[in-house]
PDB file of C-alpha atoms and ligand atoms in Angstrom:
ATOM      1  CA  UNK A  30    -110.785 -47.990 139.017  1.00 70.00           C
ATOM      2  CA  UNK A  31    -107.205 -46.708 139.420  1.00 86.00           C
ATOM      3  CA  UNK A  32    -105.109 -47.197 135.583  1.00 92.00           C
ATOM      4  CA  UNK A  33    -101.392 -48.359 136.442  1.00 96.00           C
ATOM      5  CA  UNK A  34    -100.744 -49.453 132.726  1.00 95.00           C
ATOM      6  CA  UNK A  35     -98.461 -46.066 132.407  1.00 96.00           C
ATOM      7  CA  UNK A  36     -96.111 -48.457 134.665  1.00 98.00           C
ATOM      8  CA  UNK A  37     -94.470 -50.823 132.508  1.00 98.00           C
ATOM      9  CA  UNK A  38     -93.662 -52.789 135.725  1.00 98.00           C
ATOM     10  CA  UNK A  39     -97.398 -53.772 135.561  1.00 98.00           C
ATOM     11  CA  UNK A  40     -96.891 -55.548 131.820  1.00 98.00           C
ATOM     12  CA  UNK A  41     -94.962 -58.402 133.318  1.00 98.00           C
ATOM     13  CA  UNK A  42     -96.489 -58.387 137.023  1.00 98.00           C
ATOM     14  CA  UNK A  43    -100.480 -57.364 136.429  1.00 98.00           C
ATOM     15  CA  UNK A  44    -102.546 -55.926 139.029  1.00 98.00           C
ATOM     16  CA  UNK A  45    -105.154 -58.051 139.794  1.00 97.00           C
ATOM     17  CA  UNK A  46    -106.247 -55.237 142.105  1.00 98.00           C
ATOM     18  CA  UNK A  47    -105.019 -52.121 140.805  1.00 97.00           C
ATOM     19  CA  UNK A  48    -106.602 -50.245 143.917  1.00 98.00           C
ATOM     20  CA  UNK A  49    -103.873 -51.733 146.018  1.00 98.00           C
ATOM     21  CA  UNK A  50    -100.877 -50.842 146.879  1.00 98.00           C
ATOM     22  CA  UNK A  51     -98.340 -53.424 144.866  1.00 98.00           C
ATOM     23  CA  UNK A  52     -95.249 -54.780 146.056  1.00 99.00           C
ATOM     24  CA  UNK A  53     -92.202 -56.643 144.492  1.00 98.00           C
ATOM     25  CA  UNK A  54     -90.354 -58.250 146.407  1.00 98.00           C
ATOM     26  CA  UNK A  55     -89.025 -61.866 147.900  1.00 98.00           C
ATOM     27  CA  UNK A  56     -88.941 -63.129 151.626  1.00 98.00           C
ATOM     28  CA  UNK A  57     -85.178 -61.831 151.792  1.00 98.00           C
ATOM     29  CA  UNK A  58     -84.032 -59.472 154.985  1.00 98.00           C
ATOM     30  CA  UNK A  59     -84.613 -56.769 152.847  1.00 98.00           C
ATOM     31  CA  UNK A  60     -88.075 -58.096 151.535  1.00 98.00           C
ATOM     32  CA  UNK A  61     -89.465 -58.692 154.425  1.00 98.00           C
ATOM     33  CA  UNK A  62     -88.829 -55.306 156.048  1.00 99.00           C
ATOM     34  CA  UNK A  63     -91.411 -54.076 153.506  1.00 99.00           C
ATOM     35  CA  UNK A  64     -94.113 -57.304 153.961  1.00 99.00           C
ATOM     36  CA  UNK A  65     -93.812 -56.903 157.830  1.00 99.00           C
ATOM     37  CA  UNK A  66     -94.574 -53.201 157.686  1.00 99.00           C
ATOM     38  CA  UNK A  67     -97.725 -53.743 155.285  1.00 99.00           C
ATOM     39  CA  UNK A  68     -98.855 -56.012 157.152  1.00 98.00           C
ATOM     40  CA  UNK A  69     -98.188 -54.564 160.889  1.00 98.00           C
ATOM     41  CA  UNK A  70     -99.995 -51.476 159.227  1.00 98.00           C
ATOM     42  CA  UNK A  71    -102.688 -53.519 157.802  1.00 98.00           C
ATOM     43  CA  UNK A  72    -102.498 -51.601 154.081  1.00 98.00           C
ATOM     44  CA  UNK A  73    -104.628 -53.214 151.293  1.00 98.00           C
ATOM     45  CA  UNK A  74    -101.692 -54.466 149.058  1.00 98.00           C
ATOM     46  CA  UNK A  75    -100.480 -57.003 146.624  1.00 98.00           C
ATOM     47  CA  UNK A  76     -97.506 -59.306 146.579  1.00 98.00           C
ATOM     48  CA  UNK A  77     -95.702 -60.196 143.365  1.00 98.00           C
ATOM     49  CA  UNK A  78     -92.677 -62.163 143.465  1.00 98.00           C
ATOM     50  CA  UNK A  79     -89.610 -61.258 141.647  1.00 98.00           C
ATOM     51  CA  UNK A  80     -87.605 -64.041 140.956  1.00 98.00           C
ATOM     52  CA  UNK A  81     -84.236 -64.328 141.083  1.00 97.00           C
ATOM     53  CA  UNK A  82     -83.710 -68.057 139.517  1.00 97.00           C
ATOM     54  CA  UNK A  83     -84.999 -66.772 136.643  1.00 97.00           C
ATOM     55  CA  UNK A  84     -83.073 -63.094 136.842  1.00 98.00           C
ATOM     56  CA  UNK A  85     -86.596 -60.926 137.358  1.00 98.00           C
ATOM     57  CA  UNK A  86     -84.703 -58.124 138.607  1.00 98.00           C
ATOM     58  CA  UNK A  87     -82.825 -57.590 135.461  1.00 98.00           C
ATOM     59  CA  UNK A  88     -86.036 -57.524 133.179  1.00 98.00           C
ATOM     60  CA  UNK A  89     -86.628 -53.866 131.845  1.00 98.00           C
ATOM     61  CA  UNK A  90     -89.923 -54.236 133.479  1.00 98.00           C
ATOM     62  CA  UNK A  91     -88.305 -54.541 136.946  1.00 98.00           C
ATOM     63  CA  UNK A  92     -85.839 -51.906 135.458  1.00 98.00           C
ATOM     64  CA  UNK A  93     -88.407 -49.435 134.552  1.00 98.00           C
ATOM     65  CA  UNK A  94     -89.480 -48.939 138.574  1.00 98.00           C
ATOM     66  CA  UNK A  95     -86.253 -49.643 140.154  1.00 98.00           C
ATOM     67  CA  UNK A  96     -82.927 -49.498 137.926  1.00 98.00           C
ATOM     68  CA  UNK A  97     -80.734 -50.330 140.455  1.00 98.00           C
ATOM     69  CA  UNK A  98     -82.126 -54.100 140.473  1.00 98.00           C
ATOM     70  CA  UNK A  99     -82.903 -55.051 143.768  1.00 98.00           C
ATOM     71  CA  UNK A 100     -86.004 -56.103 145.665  1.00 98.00           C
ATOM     72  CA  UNK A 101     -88.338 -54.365 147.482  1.00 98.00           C
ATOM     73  CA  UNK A 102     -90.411 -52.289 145.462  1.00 99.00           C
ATOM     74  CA  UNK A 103     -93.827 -50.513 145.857  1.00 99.00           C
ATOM     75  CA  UNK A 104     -96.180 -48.965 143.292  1.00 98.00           C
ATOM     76  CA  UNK A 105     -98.632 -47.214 145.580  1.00 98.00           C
ATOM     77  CA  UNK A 106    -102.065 -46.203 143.218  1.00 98.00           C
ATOM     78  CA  UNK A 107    -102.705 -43.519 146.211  1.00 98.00           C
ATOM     79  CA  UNK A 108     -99.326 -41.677 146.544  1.00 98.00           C
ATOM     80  CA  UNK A 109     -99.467 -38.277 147.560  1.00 97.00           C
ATOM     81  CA  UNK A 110    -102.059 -35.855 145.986  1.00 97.00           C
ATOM     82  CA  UNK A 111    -103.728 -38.759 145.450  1.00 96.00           C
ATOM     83  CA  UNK A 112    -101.756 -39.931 142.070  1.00 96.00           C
ATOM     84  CA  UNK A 113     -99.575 -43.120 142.014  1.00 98.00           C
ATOM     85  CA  UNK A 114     -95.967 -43.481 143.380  1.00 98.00           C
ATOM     86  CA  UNK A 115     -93.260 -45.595 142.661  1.00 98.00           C
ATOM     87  CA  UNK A 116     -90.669 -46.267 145.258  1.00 98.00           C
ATOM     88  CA  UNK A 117     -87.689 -48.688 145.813  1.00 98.00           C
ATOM     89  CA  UNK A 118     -84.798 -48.642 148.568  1.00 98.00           C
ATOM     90  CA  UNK A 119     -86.190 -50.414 151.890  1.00 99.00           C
ATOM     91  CA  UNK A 120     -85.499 -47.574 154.243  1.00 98.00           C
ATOM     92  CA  UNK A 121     -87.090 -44.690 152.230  1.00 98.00           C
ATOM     93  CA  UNK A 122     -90.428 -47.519 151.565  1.00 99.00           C
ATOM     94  CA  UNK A 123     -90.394 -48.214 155.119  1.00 99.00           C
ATOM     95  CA  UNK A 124     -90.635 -43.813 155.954  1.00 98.00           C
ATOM     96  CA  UNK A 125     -93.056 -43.876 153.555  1.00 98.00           C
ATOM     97  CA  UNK A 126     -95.702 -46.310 154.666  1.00 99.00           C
ATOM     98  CA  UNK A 127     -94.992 -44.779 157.904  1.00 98.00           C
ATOM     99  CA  UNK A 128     -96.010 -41.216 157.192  1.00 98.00           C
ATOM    100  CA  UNK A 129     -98.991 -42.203 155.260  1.00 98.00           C
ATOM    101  CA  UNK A 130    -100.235 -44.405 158.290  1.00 98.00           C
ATOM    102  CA  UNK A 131     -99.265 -42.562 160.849  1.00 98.00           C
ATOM    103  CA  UNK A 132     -98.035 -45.471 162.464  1.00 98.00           C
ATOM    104  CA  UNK A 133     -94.944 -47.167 164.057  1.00 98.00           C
ATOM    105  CA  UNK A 134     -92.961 -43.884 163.899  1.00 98.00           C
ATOM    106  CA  UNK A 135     -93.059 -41.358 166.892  1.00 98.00           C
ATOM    107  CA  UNK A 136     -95.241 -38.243 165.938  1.00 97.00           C
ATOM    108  CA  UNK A 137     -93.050 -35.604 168.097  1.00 98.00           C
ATOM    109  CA  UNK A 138     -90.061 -34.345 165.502  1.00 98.00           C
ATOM    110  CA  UNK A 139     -87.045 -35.835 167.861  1.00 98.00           C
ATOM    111  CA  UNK A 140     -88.134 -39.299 168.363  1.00 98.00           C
ATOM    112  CA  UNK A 141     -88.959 -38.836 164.492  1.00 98.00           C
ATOM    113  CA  UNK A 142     -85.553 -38.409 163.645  1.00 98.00           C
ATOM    114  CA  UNK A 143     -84.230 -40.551 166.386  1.00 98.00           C
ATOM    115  CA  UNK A 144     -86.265 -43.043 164.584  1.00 98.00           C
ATOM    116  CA  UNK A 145     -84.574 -42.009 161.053  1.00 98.00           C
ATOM    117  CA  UNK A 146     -81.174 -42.525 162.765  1.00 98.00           C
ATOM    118  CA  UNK A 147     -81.382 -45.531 163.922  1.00 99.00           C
ATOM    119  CA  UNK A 148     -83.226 -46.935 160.533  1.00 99.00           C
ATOM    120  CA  UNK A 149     -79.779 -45.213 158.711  1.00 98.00           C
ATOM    121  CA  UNK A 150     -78.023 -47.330 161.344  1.00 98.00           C
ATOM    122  CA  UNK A 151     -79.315 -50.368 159.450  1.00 98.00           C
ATOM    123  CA  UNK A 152     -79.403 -49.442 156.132  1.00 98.00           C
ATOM    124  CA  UNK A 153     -75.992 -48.150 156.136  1.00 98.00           C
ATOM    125  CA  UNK A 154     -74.526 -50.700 158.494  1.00 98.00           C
ATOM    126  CA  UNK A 155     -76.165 -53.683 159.520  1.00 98.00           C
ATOM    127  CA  UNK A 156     -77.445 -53.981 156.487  1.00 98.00           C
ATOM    128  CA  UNK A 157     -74.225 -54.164 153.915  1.00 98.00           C
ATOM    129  CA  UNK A 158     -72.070 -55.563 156.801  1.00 98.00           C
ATOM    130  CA  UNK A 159     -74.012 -58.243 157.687  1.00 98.00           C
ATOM    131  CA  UNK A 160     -74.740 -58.890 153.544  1.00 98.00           C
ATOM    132  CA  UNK A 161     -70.809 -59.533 153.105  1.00 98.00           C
ATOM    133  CA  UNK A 162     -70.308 -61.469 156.111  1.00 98.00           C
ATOM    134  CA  UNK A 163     -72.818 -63.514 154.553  1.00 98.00           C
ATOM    135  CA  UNK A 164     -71.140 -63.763 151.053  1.00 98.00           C
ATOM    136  CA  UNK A 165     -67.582 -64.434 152.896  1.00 97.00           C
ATOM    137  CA  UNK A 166     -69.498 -67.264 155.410  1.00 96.00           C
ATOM    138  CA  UNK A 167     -72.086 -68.819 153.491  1.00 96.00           C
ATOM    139  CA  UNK A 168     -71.450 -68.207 149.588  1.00 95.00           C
ATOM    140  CA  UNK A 169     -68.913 -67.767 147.421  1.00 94.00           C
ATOM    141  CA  UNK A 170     -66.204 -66.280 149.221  1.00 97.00           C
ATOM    142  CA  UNK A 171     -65.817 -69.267 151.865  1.00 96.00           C
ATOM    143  CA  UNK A 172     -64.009 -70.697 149.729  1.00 96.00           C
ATOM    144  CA  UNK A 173     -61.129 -67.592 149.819  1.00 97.00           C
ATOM    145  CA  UNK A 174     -58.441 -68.885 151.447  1.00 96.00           C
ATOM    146  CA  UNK A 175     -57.185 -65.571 152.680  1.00 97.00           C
ATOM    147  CA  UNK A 176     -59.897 -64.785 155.569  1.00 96.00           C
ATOM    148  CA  UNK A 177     -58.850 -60.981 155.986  1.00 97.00           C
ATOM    149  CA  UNK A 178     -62.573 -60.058 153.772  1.00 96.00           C
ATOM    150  CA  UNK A 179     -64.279 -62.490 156.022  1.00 96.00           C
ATOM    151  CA  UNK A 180     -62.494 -61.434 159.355  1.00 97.00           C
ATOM    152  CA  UNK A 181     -62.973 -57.979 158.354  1.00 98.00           C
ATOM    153  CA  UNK A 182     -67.013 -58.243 158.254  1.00 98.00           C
ATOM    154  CA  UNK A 183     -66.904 -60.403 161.581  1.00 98.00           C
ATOM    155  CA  UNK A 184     -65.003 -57.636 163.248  1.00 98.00           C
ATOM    156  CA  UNK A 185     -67.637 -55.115 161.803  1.00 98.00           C
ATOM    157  CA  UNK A 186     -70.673 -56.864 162.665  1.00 98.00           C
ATOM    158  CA  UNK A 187     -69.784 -57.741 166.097  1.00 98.00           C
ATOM    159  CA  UNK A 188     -69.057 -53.815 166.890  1.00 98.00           C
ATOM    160  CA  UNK A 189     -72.669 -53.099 165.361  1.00 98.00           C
ATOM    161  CA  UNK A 190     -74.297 -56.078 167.398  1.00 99.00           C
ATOM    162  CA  UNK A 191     -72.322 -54.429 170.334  1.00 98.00           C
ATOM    163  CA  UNK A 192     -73.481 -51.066 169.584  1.00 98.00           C
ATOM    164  CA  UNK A 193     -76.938 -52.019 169.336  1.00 99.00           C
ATOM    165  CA  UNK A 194     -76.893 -54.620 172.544  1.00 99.00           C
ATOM    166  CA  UNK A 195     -75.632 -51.638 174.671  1.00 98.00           C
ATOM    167  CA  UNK A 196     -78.297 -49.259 173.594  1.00 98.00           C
ATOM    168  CA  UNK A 197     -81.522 -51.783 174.226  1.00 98.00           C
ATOM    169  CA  UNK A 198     -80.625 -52.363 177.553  1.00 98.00           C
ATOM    170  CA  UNK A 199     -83.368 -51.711 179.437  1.00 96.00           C
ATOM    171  CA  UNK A 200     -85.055 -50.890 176.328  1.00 98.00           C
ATOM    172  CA  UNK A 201     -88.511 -53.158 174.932  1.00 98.00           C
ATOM    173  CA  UNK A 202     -87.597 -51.637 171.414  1.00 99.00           C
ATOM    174  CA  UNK A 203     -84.603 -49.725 169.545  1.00 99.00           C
ATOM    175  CA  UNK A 204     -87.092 -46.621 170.294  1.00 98.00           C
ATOM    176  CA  UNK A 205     -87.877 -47.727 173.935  1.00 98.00           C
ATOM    177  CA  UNK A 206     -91.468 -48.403 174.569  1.00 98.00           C
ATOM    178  CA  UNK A 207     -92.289 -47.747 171.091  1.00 97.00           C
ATOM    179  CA  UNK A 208     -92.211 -50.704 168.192  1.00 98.00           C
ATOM    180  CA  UNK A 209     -90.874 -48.764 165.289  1.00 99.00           C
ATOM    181  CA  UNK A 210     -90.147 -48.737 161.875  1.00 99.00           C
ATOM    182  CA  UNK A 211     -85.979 -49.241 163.074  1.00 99.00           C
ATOM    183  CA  UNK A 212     -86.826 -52.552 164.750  1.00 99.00           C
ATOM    184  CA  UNK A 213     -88.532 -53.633 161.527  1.00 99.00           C
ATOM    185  CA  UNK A 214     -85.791 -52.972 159.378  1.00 99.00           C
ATOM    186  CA  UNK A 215     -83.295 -54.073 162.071  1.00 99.00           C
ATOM    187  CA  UNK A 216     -84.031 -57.625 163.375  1.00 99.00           C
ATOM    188  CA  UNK A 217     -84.737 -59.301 160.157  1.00 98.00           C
ATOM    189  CA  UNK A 218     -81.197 -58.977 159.349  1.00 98.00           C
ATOM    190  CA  UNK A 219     -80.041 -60.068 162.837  1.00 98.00           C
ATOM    191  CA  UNK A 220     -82.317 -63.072 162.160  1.00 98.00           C
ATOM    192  CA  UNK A 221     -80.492 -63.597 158.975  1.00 98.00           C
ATOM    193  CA  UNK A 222     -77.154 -63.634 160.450  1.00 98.00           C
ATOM    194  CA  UNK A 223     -77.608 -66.173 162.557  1.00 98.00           C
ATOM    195  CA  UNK A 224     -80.085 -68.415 160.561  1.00 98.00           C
ATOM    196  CA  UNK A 225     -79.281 -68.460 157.030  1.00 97.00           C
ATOM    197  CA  UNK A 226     -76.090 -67.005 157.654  1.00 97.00           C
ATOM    198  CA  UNK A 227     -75.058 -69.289 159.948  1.00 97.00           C
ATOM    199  CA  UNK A 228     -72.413 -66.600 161.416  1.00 98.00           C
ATOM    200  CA  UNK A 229     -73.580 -66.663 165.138  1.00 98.00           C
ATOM    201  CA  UNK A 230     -70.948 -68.594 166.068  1.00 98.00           C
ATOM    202  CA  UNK A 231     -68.594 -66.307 164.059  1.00 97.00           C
ATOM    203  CA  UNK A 232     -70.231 -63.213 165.701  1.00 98.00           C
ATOM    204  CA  UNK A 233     -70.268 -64.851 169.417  1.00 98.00           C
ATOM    205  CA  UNK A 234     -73.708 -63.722 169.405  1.00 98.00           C
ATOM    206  CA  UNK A 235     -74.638 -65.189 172.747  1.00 98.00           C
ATOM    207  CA  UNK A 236     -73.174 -61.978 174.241  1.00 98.00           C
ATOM    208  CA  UNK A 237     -75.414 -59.965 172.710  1.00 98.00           C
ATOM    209  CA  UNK A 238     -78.297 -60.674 175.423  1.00 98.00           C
ATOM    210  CA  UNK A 239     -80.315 -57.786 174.907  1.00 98.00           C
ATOM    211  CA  UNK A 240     -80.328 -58.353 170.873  1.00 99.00           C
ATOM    212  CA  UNK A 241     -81.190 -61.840 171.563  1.00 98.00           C
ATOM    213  CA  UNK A 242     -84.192 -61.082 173.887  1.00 98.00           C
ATOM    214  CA  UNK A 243     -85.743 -58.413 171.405  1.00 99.00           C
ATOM    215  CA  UNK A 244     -85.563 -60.600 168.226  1.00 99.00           C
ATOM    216  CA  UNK A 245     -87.381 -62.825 170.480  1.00 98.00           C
ATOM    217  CA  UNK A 246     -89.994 -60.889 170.597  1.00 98.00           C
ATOM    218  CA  UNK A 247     -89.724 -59.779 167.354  1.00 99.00           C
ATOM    219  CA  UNK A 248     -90.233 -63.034 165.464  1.00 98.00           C
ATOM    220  CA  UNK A 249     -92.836 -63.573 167.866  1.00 98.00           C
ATOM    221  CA  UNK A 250     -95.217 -60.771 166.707  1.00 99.00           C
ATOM    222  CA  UNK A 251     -98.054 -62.520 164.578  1.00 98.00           C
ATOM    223  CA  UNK A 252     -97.410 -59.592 161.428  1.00 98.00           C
ATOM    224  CA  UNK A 253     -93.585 -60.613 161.282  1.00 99.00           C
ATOM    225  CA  UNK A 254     -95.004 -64.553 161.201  1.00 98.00           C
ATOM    226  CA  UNK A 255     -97.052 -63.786 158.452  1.00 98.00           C
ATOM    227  CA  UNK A 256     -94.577 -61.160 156.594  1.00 98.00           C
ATOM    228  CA  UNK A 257     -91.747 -63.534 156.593  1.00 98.00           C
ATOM    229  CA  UNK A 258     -93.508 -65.735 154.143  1.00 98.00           C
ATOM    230  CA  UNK A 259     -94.697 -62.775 151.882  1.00 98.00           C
ATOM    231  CA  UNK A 260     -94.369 -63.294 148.489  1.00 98.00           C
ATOM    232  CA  UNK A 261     -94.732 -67.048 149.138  1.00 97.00           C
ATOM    233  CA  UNK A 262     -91.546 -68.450 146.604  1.00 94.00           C
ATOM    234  CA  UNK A 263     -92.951 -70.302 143.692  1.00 83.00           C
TER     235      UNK A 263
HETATM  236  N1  GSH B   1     -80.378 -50.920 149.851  1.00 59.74           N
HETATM  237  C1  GSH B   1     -81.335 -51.784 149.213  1.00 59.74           C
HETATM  238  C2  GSH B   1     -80.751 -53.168 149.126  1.00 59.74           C
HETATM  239  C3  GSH B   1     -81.712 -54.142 148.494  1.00 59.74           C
HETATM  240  C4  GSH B   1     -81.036 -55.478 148.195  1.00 59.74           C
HETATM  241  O1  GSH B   1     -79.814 -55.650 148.384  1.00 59.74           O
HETATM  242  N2  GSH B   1     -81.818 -56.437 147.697  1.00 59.74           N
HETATM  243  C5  GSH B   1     -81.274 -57.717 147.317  1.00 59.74           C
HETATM  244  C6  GSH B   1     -82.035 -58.835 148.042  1.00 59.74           C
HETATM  245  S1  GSH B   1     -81.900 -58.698 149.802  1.00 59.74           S
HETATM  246  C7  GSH B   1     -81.467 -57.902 145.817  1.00 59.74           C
HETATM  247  O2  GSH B   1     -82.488 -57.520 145.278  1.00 59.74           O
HETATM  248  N3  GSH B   1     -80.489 -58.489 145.107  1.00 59.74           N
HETATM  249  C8  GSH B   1     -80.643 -58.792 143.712  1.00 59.74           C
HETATM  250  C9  GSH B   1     -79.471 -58.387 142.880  1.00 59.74           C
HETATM  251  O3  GSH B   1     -78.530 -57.770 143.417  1.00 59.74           O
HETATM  252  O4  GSH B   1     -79.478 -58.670 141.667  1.00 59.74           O
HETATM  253  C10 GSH B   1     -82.643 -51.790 150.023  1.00 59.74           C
HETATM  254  O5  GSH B   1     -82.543 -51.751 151.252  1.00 59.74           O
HETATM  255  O6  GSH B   1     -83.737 -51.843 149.423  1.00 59.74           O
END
């Protein structure tokens, strides 16, 4: 049976199944990138849920595996050569699980890295944009009375929604025919926005028809049901 006790993350999280591949996480847009893809791939794994009523990510366990804080997290027991690997950022998980499955990123080297591109598209726009529109809308900065932050992030995330609408016309996926790993990190976001958000209105995201159609289908897919809910919330 595989050992992970050299992982202190395992002390306050135990593997119940140490043969499969563990994840730490929380059903945020980030999260769920990481549940979707385990479970669209159909890897043995384990959910723990890190907390963050109770500050989780700030425990030196949670430290010792990812020091900058945030969820997801994976400790894979059968990492490359066969010995365990620790990972955290979303995007380099998500490239990960995909190169060890072989699945939901194109196999020829240009749609590979078309793939990577748009996947940096969301991690280095979507992704933070749409996170302080969110903090400007929804939390603590609503109550700003100088909207210039907030106006600022509407501007941005309209001219990404744009960006993206344009390209999927006539497009099933951000990669065309193919379901990738740059829809899975992209539409839980855009679900975000306009859910728990509530910025759609903001955003005027009822021009964005083509975004619109392929979250549809998106949310529809029976392993982004199930990976929206993964790690259930205590
Ligand atoms: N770039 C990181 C961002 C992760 C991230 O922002 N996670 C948030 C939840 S969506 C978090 O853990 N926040 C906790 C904190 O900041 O203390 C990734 O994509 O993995």
């Amino acid at each position: 049976m595989t050992d992970l006790s050299r992982f202190p993350i395992t002390q306050k999280w135990p593997a119940q199944h140490p043969d499969r591949l563990q994840l730490y996480s929380l059903p945020t847009p980030n999260g769920v990138k990481v549940s979707i893809m385990l479970e669209e791939t159909g890897l043995a794994y384990e959910p723990h849920l890190v907390s963050f009523e109770t500050h989780d990510q700030m425990s030196p366990e949670f430290l010792s595996l990812n020091p900058n804080n945030k969820i997801p997290a994976i400790l894979d027991p059968d990492g490359p050569g066969g010995k365990p690997l620790a990972l955290f950022e979303s995007g380099a998980i998500l490239l990960y699980l995909a190169d060890k499955t072989g699945k939901l990123i194109p196999q020829d080297a240009a749609g590979r890295y078309e793939t990577i591109q748009w996947l940096m598209f969301q991690m280095g726009g979507i992704g933070p944009m749409f996170g302080q529109l969110g903090f400007f809308n929804k939390f603590a900065g609503k109550d700003y009375e100088d909207k210039r932050p907030r106006d600022r992030y509407v501007a941005e995330s309209k001219r990404l929604l744009g960006v993206l609408d344009k390209h999927l016309a006539n497009r099933a996926w951000i990669m065309g025919d193919d379901y990738t790993i740059a829809d899975i990190a992209s539409f839980p976001w855009i679900r975000n926005l306009i859910g728990f958000y509530e910025a759609g209105d903001l955003v005027g995201f009822s021009e964005f028809k083509n975004v619109a159609r392929v979250l549809e289908t998106f949310v529809a897919r029976p392993a982004v049901v199930k990976g929206l809910g993964i790690p259930k919330r205590g």
